[in-house]
Short mmCIF file of C-alpha atoms in Angstrom, two decimals:
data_model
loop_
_atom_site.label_atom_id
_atom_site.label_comp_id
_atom_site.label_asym_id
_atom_site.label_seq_id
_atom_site.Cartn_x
_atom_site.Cartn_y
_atom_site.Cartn_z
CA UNK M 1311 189.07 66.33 -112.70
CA UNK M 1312 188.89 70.00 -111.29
CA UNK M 1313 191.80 71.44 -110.20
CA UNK M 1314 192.03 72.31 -106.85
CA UNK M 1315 193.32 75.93 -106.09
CA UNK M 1316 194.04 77.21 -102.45
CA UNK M 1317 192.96 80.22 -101.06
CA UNK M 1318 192.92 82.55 -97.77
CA UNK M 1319 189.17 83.05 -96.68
CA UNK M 1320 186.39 81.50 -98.41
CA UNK M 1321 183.86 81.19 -101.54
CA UNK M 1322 183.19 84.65 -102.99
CA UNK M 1323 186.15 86.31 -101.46
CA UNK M 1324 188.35 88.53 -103.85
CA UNK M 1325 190.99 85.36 -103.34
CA UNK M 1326 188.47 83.19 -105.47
CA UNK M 1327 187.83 86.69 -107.59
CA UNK M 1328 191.23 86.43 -108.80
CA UNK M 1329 191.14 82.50 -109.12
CA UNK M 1330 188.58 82.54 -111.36
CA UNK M 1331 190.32 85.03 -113.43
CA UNK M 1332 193.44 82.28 -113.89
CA UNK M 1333 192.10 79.60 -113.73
CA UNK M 1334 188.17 80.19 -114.80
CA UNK M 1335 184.97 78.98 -112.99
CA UNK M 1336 185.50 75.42 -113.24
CA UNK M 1337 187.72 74.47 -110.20
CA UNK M 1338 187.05 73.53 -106.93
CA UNK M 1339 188.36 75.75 -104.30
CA UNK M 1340 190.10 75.04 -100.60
CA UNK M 1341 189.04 77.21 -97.94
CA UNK M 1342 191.75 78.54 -95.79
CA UNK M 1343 191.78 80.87 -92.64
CA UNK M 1344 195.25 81.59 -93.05
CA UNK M 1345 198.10 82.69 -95.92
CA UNK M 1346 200.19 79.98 -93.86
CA UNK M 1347 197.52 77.39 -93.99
CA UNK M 1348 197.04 77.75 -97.68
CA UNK M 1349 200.65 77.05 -98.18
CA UNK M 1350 200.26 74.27 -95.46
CA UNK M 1351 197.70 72.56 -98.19
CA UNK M 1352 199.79 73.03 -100.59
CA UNK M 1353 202.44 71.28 -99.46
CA UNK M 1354 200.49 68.64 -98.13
CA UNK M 1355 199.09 68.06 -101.38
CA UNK M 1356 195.87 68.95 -100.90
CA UNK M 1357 194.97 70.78 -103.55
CA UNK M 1358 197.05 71.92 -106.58
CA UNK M 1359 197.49 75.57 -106.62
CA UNK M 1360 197.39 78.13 -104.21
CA UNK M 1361 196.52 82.10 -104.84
CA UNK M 1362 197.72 84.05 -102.91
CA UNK M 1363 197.88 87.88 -102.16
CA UNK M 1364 200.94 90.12 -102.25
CA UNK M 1365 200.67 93.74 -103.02
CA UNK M 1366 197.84 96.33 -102.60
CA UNK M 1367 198.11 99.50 -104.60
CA UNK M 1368 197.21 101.52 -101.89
CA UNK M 1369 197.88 98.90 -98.50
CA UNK M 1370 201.48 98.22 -99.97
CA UNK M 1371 203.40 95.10 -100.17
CA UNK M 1372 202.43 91.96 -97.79
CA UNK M 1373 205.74 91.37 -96.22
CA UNK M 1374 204.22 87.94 -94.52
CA UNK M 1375 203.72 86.45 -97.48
CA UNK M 1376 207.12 87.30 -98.71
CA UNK M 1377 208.62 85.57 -96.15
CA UNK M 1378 206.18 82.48 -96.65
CA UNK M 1379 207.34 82.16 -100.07
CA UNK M 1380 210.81 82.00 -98.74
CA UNK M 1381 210.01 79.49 -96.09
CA UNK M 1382 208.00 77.09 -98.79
CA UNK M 1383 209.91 77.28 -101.77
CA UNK M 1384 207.23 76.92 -104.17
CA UNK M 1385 207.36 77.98 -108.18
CA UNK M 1386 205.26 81.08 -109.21
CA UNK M 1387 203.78 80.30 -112.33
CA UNK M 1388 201.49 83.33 -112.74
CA UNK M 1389 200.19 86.69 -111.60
CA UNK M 1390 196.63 88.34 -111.28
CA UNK M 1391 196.38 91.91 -110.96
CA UNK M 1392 192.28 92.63 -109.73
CA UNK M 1393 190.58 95.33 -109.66
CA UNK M 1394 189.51 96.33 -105.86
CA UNK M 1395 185.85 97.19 -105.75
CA UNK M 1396 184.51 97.93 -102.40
CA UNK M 1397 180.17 97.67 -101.77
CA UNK M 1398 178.17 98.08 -98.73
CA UNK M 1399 176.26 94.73 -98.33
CA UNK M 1400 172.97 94.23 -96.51
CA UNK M 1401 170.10 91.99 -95.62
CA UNK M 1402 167.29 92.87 -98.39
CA UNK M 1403 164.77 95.48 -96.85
CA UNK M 1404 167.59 96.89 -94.45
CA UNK M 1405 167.78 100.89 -94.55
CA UNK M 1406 171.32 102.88 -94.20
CA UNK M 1407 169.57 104.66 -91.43
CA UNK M 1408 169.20 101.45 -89.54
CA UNK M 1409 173.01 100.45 -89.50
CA UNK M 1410 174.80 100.76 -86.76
CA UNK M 1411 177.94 98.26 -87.97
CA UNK M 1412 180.23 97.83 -90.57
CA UNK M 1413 182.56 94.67 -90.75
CA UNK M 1414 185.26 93.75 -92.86
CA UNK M 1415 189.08 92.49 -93.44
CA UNK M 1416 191.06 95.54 -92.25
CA UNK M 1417 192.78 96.28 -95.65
CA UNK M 1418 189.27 96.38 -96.85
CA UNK M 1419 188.29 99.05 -94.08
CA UNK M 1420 191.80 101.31 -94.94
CA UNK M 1421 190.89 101.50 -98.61
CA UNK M 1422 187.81 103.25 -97.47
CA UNK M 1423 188.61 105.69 -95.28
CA UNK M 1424 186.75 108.80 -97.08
CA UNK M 1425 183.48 107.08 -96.67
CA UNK M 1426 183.94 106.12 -93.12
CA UNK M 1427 184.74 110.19 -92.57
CA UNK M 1428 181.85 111.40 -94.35
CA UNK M 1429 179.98 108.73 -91.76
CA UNK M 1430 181.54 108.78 -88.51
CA UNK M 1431 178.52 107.27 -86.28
CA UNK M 1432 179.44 103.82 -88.16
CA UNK M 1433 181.05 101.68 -85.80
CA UNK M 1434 184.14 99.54 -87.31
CA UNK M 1435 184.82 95.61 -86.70
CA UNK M 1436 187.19 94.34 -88.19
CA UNK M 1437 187.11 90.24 -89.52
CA UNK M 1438 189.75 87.90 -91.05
CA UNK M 1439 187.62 87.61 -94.32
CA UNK M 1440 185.53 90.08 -96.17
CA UNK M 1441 183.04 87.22 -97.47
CA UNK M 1442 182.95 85.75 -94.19
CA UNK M 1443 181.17 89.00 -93.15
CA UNK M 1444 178.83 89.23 -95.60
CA UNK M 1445 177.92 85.13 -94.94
CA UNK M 1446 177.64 85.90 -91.24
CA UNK M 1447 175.11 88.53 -92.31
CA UNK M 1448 173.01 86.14 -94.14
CA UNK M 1449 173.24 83.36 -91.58
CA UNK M 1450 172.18 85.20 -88.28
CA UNK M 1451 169.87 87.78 -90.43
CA UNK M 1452 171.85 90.91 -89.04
CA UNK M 1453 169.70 93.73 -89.53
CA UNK M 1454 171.71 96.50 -87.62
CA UNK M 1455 175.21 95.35 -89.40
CA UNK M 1456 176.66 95.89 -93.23
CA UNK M 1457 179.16 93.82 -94.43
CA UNK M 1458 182.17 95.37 -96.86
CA UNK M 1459 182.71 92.88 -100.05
CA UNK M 1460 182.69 92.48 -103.92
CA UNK M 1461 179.59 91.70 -105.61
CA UNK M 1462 180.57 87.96 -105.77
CA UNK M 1463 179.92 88.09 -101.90
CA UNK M 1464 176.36 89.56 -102.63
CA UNK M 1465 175.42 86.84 -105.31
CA UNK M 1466 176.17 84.43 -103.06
CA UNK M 1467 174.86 85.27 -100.04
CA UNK M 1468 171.78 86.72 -101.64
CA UNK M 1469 172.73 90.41 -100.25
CA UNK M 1470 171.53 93.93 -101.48
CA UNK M 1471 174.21 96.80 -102.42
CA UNK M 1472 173.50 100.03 -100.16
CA UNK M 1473 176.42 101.08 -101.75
CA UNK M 1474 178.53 100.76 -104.60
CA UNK M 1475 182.28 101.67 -104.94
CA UNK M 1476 182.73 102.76 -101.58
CA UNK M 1477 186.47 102.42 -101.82
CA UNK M 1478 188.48 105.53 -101.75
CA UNK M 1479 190.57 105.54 -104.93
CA UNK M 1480 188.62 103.73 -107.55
CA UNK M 1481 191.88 102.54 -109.37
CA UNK M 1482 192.82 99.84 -106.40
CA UNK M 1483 194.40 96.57 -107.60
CA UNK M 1484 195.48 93.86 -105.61
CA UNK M 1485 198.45 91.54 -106.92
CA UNK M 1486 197.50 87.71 -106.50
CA UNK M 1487 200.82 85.22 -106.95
CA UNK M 1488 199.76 81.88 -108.37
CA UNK M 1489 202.05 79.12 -106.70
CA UNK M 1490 202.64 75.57 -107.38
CA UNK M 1491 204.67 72.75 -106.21
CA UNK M 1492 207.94 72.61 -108.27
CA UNK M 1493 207.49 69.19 -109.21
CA UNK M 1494 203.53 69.72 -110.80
CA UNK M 1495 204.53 68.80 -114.27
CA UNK M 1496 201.06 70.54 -115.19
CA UNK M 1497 202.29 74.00 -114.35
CA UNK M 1498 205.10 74.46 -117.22
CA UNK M 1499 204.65 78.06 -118.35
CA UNK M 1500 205.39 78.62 -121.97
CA UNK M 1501 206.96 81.67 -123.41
CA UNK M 1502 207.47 83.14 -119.98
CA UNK M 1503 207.86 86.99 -120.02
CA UNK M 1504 208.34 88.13 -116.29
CA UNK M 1505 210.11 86.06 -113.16
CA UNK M 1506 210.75 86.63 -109.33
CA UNK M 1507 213.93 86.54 -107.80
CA UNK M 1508 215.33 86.55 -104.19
CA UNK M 1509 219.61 87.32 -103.64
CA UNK M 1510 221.33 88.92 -100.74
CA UNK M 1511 224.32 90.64 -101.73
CA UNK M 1512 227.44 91.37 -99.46
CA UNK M 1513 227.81 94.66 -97.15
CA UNK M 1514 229.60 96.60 -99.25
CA UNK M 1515 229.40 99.76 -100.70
CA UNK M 1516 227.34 99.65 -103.97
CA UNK M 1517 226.89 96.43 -104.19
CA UNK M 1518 223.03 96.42 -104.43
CA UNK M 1519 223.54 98.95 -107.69
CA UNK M 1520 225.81 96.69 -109.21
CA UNK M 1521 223.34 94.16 -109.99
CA UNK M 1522 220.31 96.36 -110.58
CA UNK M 1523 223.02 98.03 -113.43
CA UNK M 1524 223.14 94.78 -114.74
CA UNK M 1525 219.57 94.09 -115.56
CA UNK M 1526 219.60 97.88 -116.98
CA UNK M 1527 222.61 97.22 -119.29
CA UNK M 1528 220.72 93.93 -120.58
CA UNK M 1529 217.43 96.04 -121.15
CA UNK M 1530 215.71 94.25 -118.77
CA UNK M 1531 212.65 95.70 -116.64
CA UNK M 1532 212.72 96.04 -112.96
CA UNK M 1533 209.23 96.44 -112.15
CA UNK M 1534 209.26 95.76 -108.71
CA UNK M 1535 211.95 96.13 -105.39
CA UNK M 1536 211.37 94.80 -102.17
CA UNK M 1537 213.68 94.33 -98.86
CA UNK M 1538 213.14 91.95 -96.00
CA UNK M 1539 215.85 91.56 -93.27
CA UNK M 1540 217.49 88.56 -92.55
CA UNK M 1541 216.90 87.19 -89.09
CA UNK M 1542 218.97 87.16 -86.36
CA UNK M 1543 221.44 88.78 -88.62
CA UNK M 1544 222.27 92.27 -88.14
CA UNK M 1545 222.37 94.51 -91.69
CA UNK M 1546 221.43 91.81 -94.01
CA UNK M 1547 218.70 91.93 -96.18
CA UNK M 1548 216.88 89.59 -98.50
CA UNK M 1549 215.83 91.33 -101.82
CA UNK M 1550 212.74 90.16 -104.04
CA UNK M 1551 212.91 91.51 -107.32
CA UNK M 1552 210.17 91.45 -110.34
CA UNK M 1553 211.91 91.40 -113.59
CA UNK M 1554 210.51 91.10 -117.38
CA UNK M 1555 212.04 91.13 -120.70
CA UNK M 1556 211.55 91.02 -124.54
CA UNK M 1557 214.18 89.16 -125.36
CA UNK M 1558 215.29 85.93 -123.59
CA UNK M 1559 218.86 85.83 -124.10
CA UNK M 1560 218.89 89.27 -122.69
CA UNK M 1561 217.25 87.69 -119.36
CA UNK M 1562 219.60 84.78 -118.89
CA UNK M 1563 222.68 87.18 -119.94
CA UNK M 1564 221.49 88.62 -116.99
CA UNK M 1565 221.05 86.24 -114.53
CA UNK M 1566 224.42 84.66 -115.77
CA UNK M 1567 226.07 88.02 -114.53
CA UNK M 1568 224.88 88.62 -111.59
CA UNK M 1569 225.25 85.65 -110.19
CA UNK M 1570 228.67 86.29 -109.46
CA UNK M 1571 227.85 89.22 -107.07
CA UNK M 1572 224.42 87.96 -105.83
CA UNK M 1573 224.25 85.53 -102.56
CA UNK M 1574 221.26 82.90 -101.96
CA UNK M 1575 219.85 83.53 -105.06
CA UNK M 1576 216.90 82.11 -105.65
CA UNK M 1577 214.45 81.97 -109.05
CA UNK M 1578 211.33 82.02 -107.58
CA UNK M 1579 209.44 81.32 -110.68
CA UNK M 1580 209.24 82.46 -114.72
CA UNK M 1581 205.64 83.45 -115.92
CA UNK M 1582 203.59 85.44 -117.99
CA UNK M 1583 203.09 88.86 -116.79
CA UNK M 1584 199.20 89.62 -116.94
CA UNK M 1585 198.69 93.63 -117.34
CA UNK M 1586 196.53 95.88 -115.17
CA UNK M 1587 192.74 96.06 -116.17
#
């Protein structure tokens, strides 16, 4: 049986980019309009996974999301990092001269920015899905209107590339979080090398640095910070941390420690960390 993997937008959207890269080809995917809704599915059990977005190299972190995987409590039990590549996608025969609009998720539109100046009669739209534009495209046979995709998007929806790599830095990656229900006894991760953690720590003075000197004294990695404030609560923070290690022990000596100065901690998940293409 295919598995069934969750994602925000639909087929050909970088979403199912990155889970065909996990996963592979063979899997059957859910079609969300929301980051909520595909944690919604997920929880309702229907489907198995979800993928979904977190960090942009150049758009920064999602802070939604962060607080979704707060609010949901599922396990992360893997990471894609995908290359961003940005085309201009039209109806086969359609000239740039003739294009009058360009439509696309608005991260998609900010990582593009130089070509939009160097092309200022464009008119923007922006849509909840960058696949969704290009489908629209092929559906009501828009001749005056480009859509802003990957080249999945144009293989599926049988589009022509005005053109290529329109994005503005050409080494954008997206971070994709792969999330399962804790008790999916098909999503053990051996050999983990990287996890996710979530703490508060108490008001003080220095008591943030305390437990980052901890994973430094144990050799462990902090690859990634992030801070989120705790509602209704007045200078409290929640703090998401990416950690990875060589050496086991050294991890759990770690965790061992600072629990006694963290608050609400939380291990969001232990995985393999998959390196930047």
């Amino acid at each position: 049986m295919k598995k069934k993997v969750a994602i925000q937008g639909i087929r050909a959207s970088f979403h199912e980019q990155a889970a065909f890269s996990f996963f592979g080809e063979d899997i059957q995917t859910v079609e969300c309009n929301s980051f909520r809704e595909t944690c919604e599915a997920l929880k309702n059990k229907q489907c198995d996974y979800t993928v979904m977005a977190i960090e942009n190299s150049i758009a920064g972190s999602i802070l939604p999301n962060y607080a979704l995987l707060r609010d949901f409590h599922f396990t992360i039990i893997g990471e894609v990092y995908l290359p961003i590549q940005l085309h201009l996608l039209a109806l086969p025969g359609v000239k740039f001269e003739d294009v009058k609009y360009v439509e696309s998720h608005p991260i998609a539109i900010r990582q593009c920015d130089d070509f939009f100046d160097a092309y200022p009669q464009l008119q923007v739209r922006e849509r909840n899905d960058t696949a969704a534009c290009a489908k629209r495209i092929r559906e009501e046979q828009l001749t005056d209107t480009v859509a802003i995709a990957n080249i999945l998007a144009a293989k599926l929806y049988d589009l022509e590339i005005l053109e290529r790599r329109i994005e503005s830095n050409k080494k954008n990656f997206t971070r994709f979080l792969v999330l399962s229900d804790p008790g999916n006894a098909e999503a053990i991760v051996e050999n983990p090398d990287k996890a996710s953690l979530s703490f508060q720590v108490g008001n003080e003075i220095g008591s943030l640095a305390r437990i980052l000197n901890i994973f430094s004294e144990e050799n462990i990695n902090l690859s990634k910070i992030q801070s989120m404030p705790v509602l209704g609560k007045r200078n409290e923070y929640n703090f998401y941390v990416d950690v990875e290690w060589q050496e086991r022990r050294q991890y759990e000596t770690a965790l061992h420690k600072v629990l006694r100065y963290a608050v609400n901690f939380t291990n969001m998940g232990e995985y393999r960390k998959n390196e930047e293409a």
